[in-house]
Amino acid sequence: MLERILAENGIAVTDEQINKFALYREYLTEYNEKVNLTSITDPDGIDVKHFADSVLLLKYLDIPAGAAVCDVGTGAGFPGVPLLIMRNDIKLTLIEATAKKLVFVDSLLEKLGLSARCVHGRGEELSRLPEFGGRFDVVTARAVAALPKLAGYCLPLVKKGGVFAAMKGDPSPEELSDGEKALAKLGGKIEKVSRYGLNGEKRCIMTVRKK
Ligand code: SAM
């Protein structure tokens, strides 16, 4: 299922990457029986709604080689870990407010033989610290908060000239226009709104450039 969706979108995947996704699926399903990480538990659902949805960001956003990428509110690792499986050249930081989710992600990365920095905390607080503020080429957030609120803590993490990609289902025109105003105050401009379908569901990626 995953291979088919990625192929349809022009994204090639190696056997090694497919094996990593299989391990991820298995571990997520097993861990989810003890700790609630996701309501999506069937293998096809995980392939489509978590893996393919995360990886499709690569179709709509150009991530430079070796980029410093930060995924805010990563939950059980989305989209950050699938992006790292596909692009192990990136330097990935994963921020998550709920400690138990980060414990899962940390042990998942070890199982997959991948390395990323896992930071427990809230975007609002971390983005004010010099260690994180203005440090990333690319910041991602999928299904974390409404755009005006997200803007307040995701854009400050982005370097000048870098991008913030907000991944959503179907944002309303109000959310977009309120988000645009909040972003403008922070020096951000919506560069592209990519709307597409994923197995009959609406998807949207808003790409914001920091001036
Ligand atoms: N991004 C993941 C995904 O697409 O499956 C998780 C989405 S889940 C609906 C939202 C996640 O964002 C939760 O795990 C929550 O703890 C985290 N979160 C919400 N607000 C946050 C904030 N201000 N800073 C860091 N994490 C936050």
PDB file of C-alpha atoms and ligand atoms in Angstrom:
ATOM      1  CA  MET A   1       0.000   0.000   0.000  1.00  0.00           C
ATOM      2  CA  LEU A   2       2.736   2.467   1.005  1.00  0.00           C
ATOM      3  CA  GLU A   3       4.916   1.628  -2.006  1.00  0.00           C
ATOM      4  CA  ARG A   4       1.964   2.037  -4.361  1.00  0.00           C
ATOM      5  CA  ILE A   5       0.981   5.490  -3.042  1.00  0.00           C
ATOM      6  CA  LEU A   6       4.570   6.707  -3.110  1.00  0.00           C
ATOM      7  CA  ALA A   7       5.119   5.350  -6.634  1.00  0.00           C
ATOM      8  CA  GLU A   8       1.926   7.101  -7.801  1.00  0.00           C
ATOM      9  CA  ASN A   9       3.416  10.320  -6.458  1.00  0.00           C
ATOM     10  CA  GLY A  10       6.788   9.814  -8.097  1.00  0.00           C
ATOM     11  CA  ILE A  11       8.622   8.980  -4.861  1.00  0.00           C
ATOM     12  CA  ALA A  12      11.011   6.026  -5.090  1.00  0.00           C
ATOM     13  CA  VAL A  13      11.566   3.885  -2.026  1.00  0.00           C
ATOM     14  CA  THR A  14      14.307   1.307  -1.406  1.00  0.00           C
ATOM     15  CA  ASP A  15      13.936  -2.144   0.170  1.00  0.00           C
ATOM     16  CA  GLU A  16      15.848  -0.883   3.202  1.00  0.00           C
ATOM     17  CA  GLN A  17      13.388   1.987   3.669  1.00  0.00           C
ATOM     18  CA  ILE A  18      10.409  -0.362   3.246  1.00  0.00           C
ATOM     19  CA  ASN A  19      11.917  -2.642   5.925  1.00  0.00           C
ATOM     20  CA  LYS A  20      12.258   0.317   8.288  1.00  0.00           C
ATOM     21  CA  PHE A  21       8.604   1.279   7.720  1.00  0.00           C
ATOM     22  CA  ALA A  22       7.582  -2.344   8.431  1.00  0.00           C
ATOM     23  CA  LEU A  23       9.524  -2.273  11.709  1.00  0.00           C
ATOM     24  CA  TYR A  24       7.983   1.112  12.592  1.00  0.00           C
ATOM     25  CA  ARG A  25       4.456  -0.223  11.871  1.00  0.00           C
ATOM     26  CA  GLU A  26       5.048  -3.321  13.971  1.00  0.00           C
ATOM     27  CA  TYR A  27       6.553  -1.444  16.927  1.00  0.00           C
ATOM     28  CA  LEU A  28       3.890   1.312  16.869  1.00  0.00           C
ATOM     29  CA  THR A  29       1.098  -1.293  16.851  1.00  0.00           C
ATOM     30  CA  GLU A  30       2.658  -3.303  19.680  1.00  0.00           C
ATOM     31  CA  TYR A  31       3.492  -0.228  21.847  1.00  0.00           C
ATOM     32  CA  ASN A  32       0.043   1.273  21.238  1.00  0.00           C
ATOM     33  CA  GLU A  33      -1.533  -1.651  23.115  1.00  0.00           C
ATOM     34  CA  LYS A  34       0.127  -0.409  26.332  1.00  0.00           C
ATOM     35  CA  VAL A  35       0.398   3.333  25.710  1.00  0.00           C
ATOM     36  CA  ASN A  36      -2.114   5.297  23.676  1.00  0.00           C
ATOM     37  CA  LEU A  37      -0.168   6.908  20.837  1.00  0.00           C
ATOM     38  CA  THR A  38      -2.575   6.801  17.903  1.00  0.00           C
ATOM     39  CA  SER A  39      -6.169   5.878  17.141  1.00  0.00           C
ATOM     40  CA  ILE A  40      -5.090   4.484  13.761  1.00  0.00           C
ATOM     41  CA  THR A  41      -4.127   0.861  14.343  1.00  0.00           C
ATOM     42  CA  ASP A  42      -4.822  -1.120  11.151  1.00  0.00           C
ATOM     43  CA  PRO A  43      -1.784  -1.704   8.890  1.00  0.00           C
ATOM     44  CA  ASP A  44      -3.291   0.024   5.836  1.00  0.00           C
ATOM     45  CA  GLY A  45      -4.401   2.983   7.964  1.00  0.00           C
ATOM     46  CA  ILE A  46      -0.873   3.370   9.346  1.00  0.00           C
ATOM     47  CA  ASP A  47       0.578   3.126   5.824  1.00  0.00           C
ATOM     48  CA  VAL A  48      -1.746   5.746   4.371  1.00  0.00           C
ATOM     49  CA  LYS A  49      -2.602   8.153   7.192  1.00  0.00           C
ATOM     50  CA  HIS A  50       0.750   8.168   8.944  1.00  0.00           C
ATOM     51  CA  PHE A  51       3.539   7.001   6.613  1.00  0.00           C
ATOM     52  CA  ALA A  52       2.387   8.111   3.150  1.00  0.00           C
ATOM     53  CA  ASP A  53       0.904  11.329   4.509  1.00  0.00           C
ATOM     54  CA  SER A  54       4.232  12.202   6.170  1.00  0.00           C
ATOM     55  CA  VAL A  55       6.417  11.243   3.192  1.00  0.00           C
ATOM     56  CA  LEU A  56       4.256  13.176   0.697  1.00  0.00           C
ATOM     57  CA  LEU A  57       5.692  16.343   2.205  1.00  0.00           C
ATOM     58  CA  LEU A  58       8.773  15.581   0.078  1.00  0.00           C
ATOM     59  CA  LYS A  59       6.663  16.007  -3.064  1.00  0.00           C
ATOM     60  CA  TYR A  60       5.565  19.498  -2.071  1.00  0.00           C
ATOM     61  CA  LEU A  61       8.587  20.818  -0.194  1.00  0.00           C
ATOM     62  CA  ASP A  62      12.200  20.893  -1.312  1.00  0.00           C
ATOM     63  CA  ILE A  63      14.348  20.006   1.718  1.00  0.00           C
ATOM     64  CA  PRO A  64      17.996  20.904   1.008  1.00  0.00           C
ATOM     65  CA  ALA A  65      20.638  18.200   1.559  1.00  0.00           C
ATOM     66  CA  GLY A  66      21.884  18.170   5.152  1.00  0.00           C
ATOM     67  CA  ALA A  67      19.143  20.580   6.280  1.00  0.00           C
ATOM     68  CA  ALA A  68      18.462  21.147   9.977  1.00  0.00           C
ATOM     69  CA  VAL A  69      14.821  20.058  10.330  1.00  0.00           C
ATOM     70  CA  CYS A  70      12.616  20.393  13.407  1.00  0.00           C
ATOM     71  CA  ASP A  71       9.270  18.595  13.777  1.00  0.00           C
ATOM     72  CA  VAL A  72       7.085  20.277  16.408  1.00  0.00           C
ATOM     73  CA  GLY A  73       4.424  18.197  18.200  1.00  0.00           C
ATOM     74  CA  THR A  74       5.742  15.020  16.605  1.00  0.00           C
ATOM     75  CA  GLY A  75       3.492  12.681  18.649  1.00  0.00           C
ATOM     76  CA  ALA A  76       4.472   9.147  17.635  1.00  0.00           C
ATOM     77  CA  GLY A  77       7.024  10.596  15.172  1.00  0.00           C
ATOM     78  CA  PHE A  78       4.983  12.157  12.361  1.00  0.00           C
ATOM     79  CA  PRO A  79       6.074  13.492   9.960  1.00  0.00           C
ATOM     80  CA  GLY A  80       9.658  13.656  11.321  1.00  0.00           C
ATOM     81  CA  VAL A  81      10.603   9.964  11.525  1.00  0.00           C
ATOM     82  CA  PRO A  82       9.221   8.951   8.076  1.00  0.00           C
ATOM     83  CA  LEU A  83      11.112  11.928   6.616  1.00  0.00           C
ATOM     84  CA  LEU A  84      14.300  10.697   8.295  1.00  0.00           C
ATOM     85  CA  ILE A  85      13.729   7.171   6.936  1.00  0.00           C
ATOM     86  CA  MET A  86      13.513   8.657   3.448  1.00  0.00           C
ATOM     87  CA  ARG A  87      16.217  11.294   3.899  1.00  0.00           C
ATOM     88  CA  ASN A  88      18.881  10.245   6.372  1.00  0.00           C
ATOM     89  CA  ASP A  89      21.017  13.244   5.360  1.00  0.00           C
ATOM     90  CA  ILE A  90      18.811  15.626   7.390  1.00  0.00           C
ATOM     91  CA  LYS A  91      19.678  16.670  10.948  1.00  0.00           C
ATOM     92  CA  LEU A  92      16.402  16.074  12.731  1.00  0.00           C
ATOM     93  CA  THR A  93      15.095  17.485  16.020  1.00  0.00           C
ATOM     94  CA  LEU A  94      11.775  16.214  17.366  1.00  0.00           C
ATOM     95  CA  ILE A  95       9.848  18.364  19.856  1.00  0.00           C
ATOM     96  CA  GLU A  96       6.952  16.905  21.810  1.00  0.00           C
ATOM     97  CA  ALA A  97       5.072  18.134  24.896  1.00  0.00           C
ATOM     98  CA  THR A  98       3.944  14.668  26.081  1.00  0.00           C
ATOM     99  CA  ALA A  99       6.841  12.750  27.618  1.00  0.00           C
ATOM    100  CA  LYS A 100       5.432   9.233  27.064  1.00  0.00           C
ATOM    101  CA  LYS A 101       5.262   9.845  23.299  1.00  0.00           C
ATOM    102  CA  LEU A 102       8.884  10.926  23.223  1.00  0.00           C
ATOM    103  CA  VAL A 103       9.930   7.812  25.169  1.00  0.00           C
ATOM    104  CA  PHE A 104       8.362   5.776  22.356  1.00  0.00           C
ATOM    105  CA  VAL A 105      10.051   7.829  19.617  1.00  0.00           C
ATOM    106  CA  ASP A 106      13.424   7.559  21.317  1.00  0.00           C
ATOM    107  CA  SER A 107      13.285   3.769  21.492  1.00  0.00           C
ATOM    108  CA  LEU A 108      11.835   3.593  17.957  1.00  0.00           C
ATOM    109  CA  LEU A 109      14.837   5.502  16.579  1.00  0.00           C
ATOM    110  CA  GLU A 110      17.176   3.071  18.295  1.00  0.00           C
ATOM    111  CA  LYS A 111      15.310   0.109  16.759  1.00  0.00           C
ATOM    112  CA  LEU A 112      15.492   1.704  13.314  1.00  0.00           C
ATOM    113  CA  GLY A 113      19.182   2.548  13.684  1.00  0.00           C
ATOM    114  CA  LEU A 114      18.477   6.234  13.074  1.00  0.00           C
ATOM    115  CA  SER A 115      19.574   9.248  14.979  1.00  0.00           C
ATOM    116  CA  ALA A 116      17.663  12.398  15.876  1.00  0.00           C
ATOM    117  CA  ARG A 117      17.516  14.734  18.843  1.00  0.00           C
ATOM    118  CA  CYS A 118      14.365  14.232  20.940  1.00  0.00           C
ATOM    119  CA  VAL A 119      13.369  17.236  23.058  1.00  0.00           C
ATOM    120  CA  HIS A 120      10.610  17.142  25.639  1.00  0.00           C
ATOM    121  CA  GLY A 121       8.893  20.521  25.896  1.00  0.00           C
ATOM    122  CA  ARG A 122       6.480  22.975  24.384  1.00  0.00           C
ATOM    123  CA  GLY A 123       7.225  24.843  21.169  1.00  0.00           C
ATOM    124  CA  GLU A 124       6.252  28.137  22.868  1.00  0.00           C
ATOM    125  CA  GLU A 125       8.997  27.768  25.471  1.00  0.00           C
ATOM    126  CA  LEU A 126      11.708  26.118  23.391  1.00  0.00           C
ATOM    127  CA  SER A 127      11.437  28.634  20.537  1.00  0.00           C
ATOM    128  CA  ARG A 128      12.490  31.401  22.971  1.00  0.00           C
ATOM    129  CA  LEU A 129      15.748  29.655  23.829  1.00  0.00           C
ATOM    130  CA  PRO A 130      18.850  30.604  21.786  1.00  0.00           C
ATOM    131  CA  GLU A 131      19.602  26.916  21.355  1.00  0.00           C
ATOM    132  CA  PHE A 132      16.435  26.473  19.268  1.00  0.00           C
ATOM    133  CA  GLY A 133      15.220  29.917  18.120  1.00  0.00           C
ATOM    134  CA  GLY A 134      16.199  30.715  14.504  1.00  0.00           C
ATOM    135  CA  ARG A 135      18.224  27.497  14.173  1.00  0.00           C
ATOM    136  CA  PHE A 136      16.300  25.430  11.609  1.00  0.00           C
ATOM    137  CA  ASP A 137      16.191  25.417   7.808  1.00  0.00           C
ATOM    138  CA  VAL A 138      12.848  23.617   7.874  1.00  0.00           C
ATOM    139  CA  VAL A 139      10.195  23.353  10.614  1.00  0.00           C
ATOM    140  CA  THR A 140       7.265  20.974  10.236  1.00  0.00           C
ATOM    141  CA  ALA A 141       4.068  20.473  12.239  1.00  0.00           C
ATOM    142  CA  ARG A 142       1.276  18.052  11.356  1.00  0.00           C
ATOM    143  CA  ALA A 143      -2.130  18.281  13.048  1.00  0.00           C
ATOM    144  CA  VAL A 144      -0.791  20.210  16.032  1.00  0.00           C
ATOM    145  CA  ALA A 145      -2.824  23.471  16.293  1.00  0.00           C
ATOM    146  CA  ALA A 146      -4.593  26.120  14.231  1.00  0.00           C
ATOM    147  CA  LEU A 147      -2.274  28.130  11.979  1.00  0.00           C
ATOM    148  CA  PRO A 148      -2.387  31.460  13.897  1.00  0.00           C
ATOM    149  CA  LYS A 149      -1.324  29.667  17.103  1.00  0.00           C
ATOM    150  CA  LEU A 150       1.236  27.433  15.366  1.00  0.00           C
ATOM    151  CA  ALA A 151       2.789  30.471  13.701  1.00  0.00           C
ATOM    152  CA  GLY A 152       3.637  31.903  17.128  1.00  0.00           C
ATOM    153  CA  TYR A 153       5.993  29.085  18.048  1.00  0.00           C
ATOM    154  CA  CYS A 154       6.993  27.444  14.775  1.00  0.00           C
ATOM    155  CA  LEU A 155       8.130  30.497  12.814  1.00  0.00           C
ATOM    156  CA  PRO A 156      10.535  31.690  15.586  1.00  0.00           C
ATOM    157  CA  LEU A 157      12.336  28.353  15.250  1.00  0.00           C
ATOM    158  CA  VAL A 158      13.052  28.964  11.537  1.00  0.00           C
ATOM    159  CA  LYS A 159      16.268  30.598  10.265  1.00  0.00           C
ATOM    160  CA  LYS A 160      15.882  33.676   8.059  1.00  0.00           C
ATOM    161  CA  GLY A 161      15.230  32.389   4.537  1.00  0.00           C
ATOM    162  CA  GLY A 162      14.082  29.018   5.882  1.00  0.00           C
ATOM    163  CA  VAL A 163      10.604  27.490   5.703  1.00  0.00           C
ATOM    164  CA  PHE A 164       7.823  26.343   7.981  1.00  0.00           C
ATOM    165  CA  ALA A 165       5.499  23.660   6.579  1.00  0.00           C
ATOM    166  CA  ALA A 166       2.133  23.296   8.312  1.00  0.00           C
ATOM    167  CA  MET A 167       0.398  20.016   7.393  1.00  0.00           C
ATOM    168  CA  LYS A 168      -3.361  20.013   7.789  1.00  0.00           C
ATOM    169  CA  GLY A 169      -6.532  18.320   6.645  1.00  0.00           C
ATOM    170  CA  ASP A 170      -8.744  21.028   5.185  1.00  0.00           C
ATOM    171  CA  PRO A 171      -8.094  24.461   6.738  1.00  0.00           C
ATOM    172  CA  SER A 172     -10.889  27.001   6.443  1.00  0.00           C
ATOM    173  CA  PRO A 173     -10.410  30.309   4.578  1.00  0.00           C
ATOM    174  CA  GLU A 174     -10.652  32.019   8.017  1.00  0.00           C
ATOM    175  CA  GLU A 175      -7.820  29.924   9.436  1.00  0.00           C
ATOM    176  CA  LEU A 176      -5.698  30.778   6.404  1.00  0.00           C
ATOM    177  CA  SER A 177      -6.362  34.513   6.547  1.00  0.00           C
ATOM    178  CA  ASP A 178      -5.915  34.679  10.371  1.00  0.00           C
ATOM    179  CA  GLY A 179      -2.755  32.600   9.981  1.00  0.00           C
ATOM    180  CA  GLU A 180      -1.460  34.914   7.265  1.00  0.00           C
ATOM    181  CA  LYS A 181      -1.859  37.938   9.571  1.00  0.00           C
ATOM    182  CA  ALA A 182      -0.149  36.189  12.497  1.00  0.00           C
ATOM    183  CA  LEU A 183       2.696  35.068  10.225  1.00  0.00           C
ATOM    184  CA  ALA A 184       3.190  38.545   8.722  1.00  0.00           C
ATOM    185  CA  LYS A 185       3.776  39.979  12.230  1.00  0.00           C
ATOM    186  CA  LEU A 186       6.543  37.416  12.694  1.00  0.00           C
ATOM    187  CA  GLY A 187       8.189  38.036   9.314  1.00  0.00           C
ATOM    188  CA  GLY A 188       6.609  35.065   7.543  1.00  0.00           C
ATOM    189  CA  LYS A 189       4.781  34.860   4.236  1.00  0.00           C
ATOM    190  CA  ILE A 190       2.674  31.990   2.909  1.00  0.00           C
ATOM    191  CA  GLU A 191       4.546  30.999  -0.252  1.00  0.00           C
ATOM    192  CA  LYS A 192       2.438  28.063  -1.368  1.00  0.00           C
ATOM    193  CA  VAL A 193      -0.763  26.279  -0.349  1.00  0.00           C
ATOM    194  CA  SER A 194      -0.732  22.724  -1.746  1.00  0.00           C
ATOM    195  CA  ARG A 195      -4.092  20.961  -1.631  1.00  0.00           C
ATOM    196  CA  TYR A 196      -4.379  17.326  -2.680  1.00  0.00           C
ATOM    197  CA  GLY A 197      -6.268  14.121  -1.955  1.00  0.00           C
ATOM    198  CA  LEU A 198      -4.964  11.087  -0.104  1.00  0.00           C
ATOM    199  CA  ASN A 199      -7.200   8.024  -0.482  1.00  0.00           C
ATOM    200  CA  GLY A 200     -10.262  10.257  -0.733  1.00  0.00           C
ATOM    201  CA  GLU A 201      -9.338  12.555   2.171  1.00  0.00           C
ATOM    202  CA  LYS A 202      -8.445  16.216   1.805  1.00  0.00           C
ATOM    203  CA  ARG A 203      -4.916  17.275   2.615  1.00  0.00           C
ATOM    204  CA  CYS A 204      -3.180  20.627   2.666  1.00  0.00           C
ATOM    205  CA  ILE A 205       0.405  21.792   3.150  1.00  0.00           C
ATOM    206  CA  MET A 206       1.034  25.466   3.782  1.00  0.00           C
ATOM    207  CA  THR A 207       4.609  26.495   3.075  1.00  0.00           C
ATOM    208  CA  VAL A 208       5.688  29.663   4.850  1.00  0.00           C
ATOM    209  CA  ARG A 209       8.968  31.464   4.103  1.00  0.00           C
ATOM    210  CA  LYS A 210      10.683  33.459   6.852  1.00  0.00           C
ATOM    211  CA  LYS A 211      11.914  36.779   5.479  1.00  0.00           C
TER     212      LYS A 211
HETATM  213  N1  SAM B   1       2.277  15.344  14.590  1.00  0.00           N
HETATM  214  C1  SAM B   1       1.765  14.070  15.065  1.00  0.00           C
HETATM  215  C2  SAM B   1       0.938  13.406  13.991  1.00  0.00           C
HETATM  216  O1  SAM B   1       0.708  14.025  12.947  1.00  0.00           O
HETATM  217  O2  SAM B   1       0.513  12.254  14.167  1.00  0.00           O
HETATM  218  C3  SAM B   1       0.955  14.229  16.353  1.00  0.00           C
HETATM  219  C4  SAM B   1      -0.336  14.968  16.187  1.00  0.00           C
HETATM  220  S1  SAM B   1      -1.203  15.090  17.703  1.00  0.00           S
HETATM  221  C5  SAM B   1      -2.821  15.426  17.170  1.00  0.00           C
HETATM  222  C6  SAM B   1      -0.609  16.643  18.324  1.00  0.00           C
HETATM  223  C7  SAM B   1       0.663  16.492  19.124  1.00  0.00           C
HETATM  224  O3  SAM B   1       1.243  17.768  19.359  1.00  0.00           O
HETATM  225  C8  SAM B   1       0.417  15.866  20.506  1.00  0.00           C
HETATM  226  O4  SAM B   1       1.311  14.794  20.678  1.00  0.00           O
HETATM  227  C9  SAM B   1       0.686  17.000  21.485  1.00  0.00           C
HETATM  228  O5  SAM B   1       1.237  16.535  22.707  1.00  0.00           O
HETATM  229  C10 SAM B   1       1.676  17.850  20.695  1.00  0.00           C
HETATM  230  N2  SAM B   1       1.634  19.286  21.014  1.00  0.00           N
HETATM  231  C11 SAM B   1       0.534  20.081  21.057  1.00  0.00           C
HETATM  232  N3  SAM B   1       0.884  21.349  21.323  1.00  0.00           N
HETATM  233  C12 SAM B   1       2.250  21.351  21.449  1.00  0.00           C
HETATM  234  C13 SAM B   1       3.203  22.375  21.724  1.00  0.00           C
HETATM  235  N4  SAM B   1       2.821  23.611  21.918  1.00  0.00           N
HETATM  236  N5  SAM B   1       4.512  22.043  21.780  1.00  0.00           N
HETATM  237  C14 SAM B   1       4.908  20.747  21.573  1.00  0.00           C
HETATM  238  N6  SAM B   1       4.046  19.740  21.315  1.00  0.00           N
HETATM  239  C15 SAM B   1       2.736  20.045  21.251  1.00  0.00           C
END
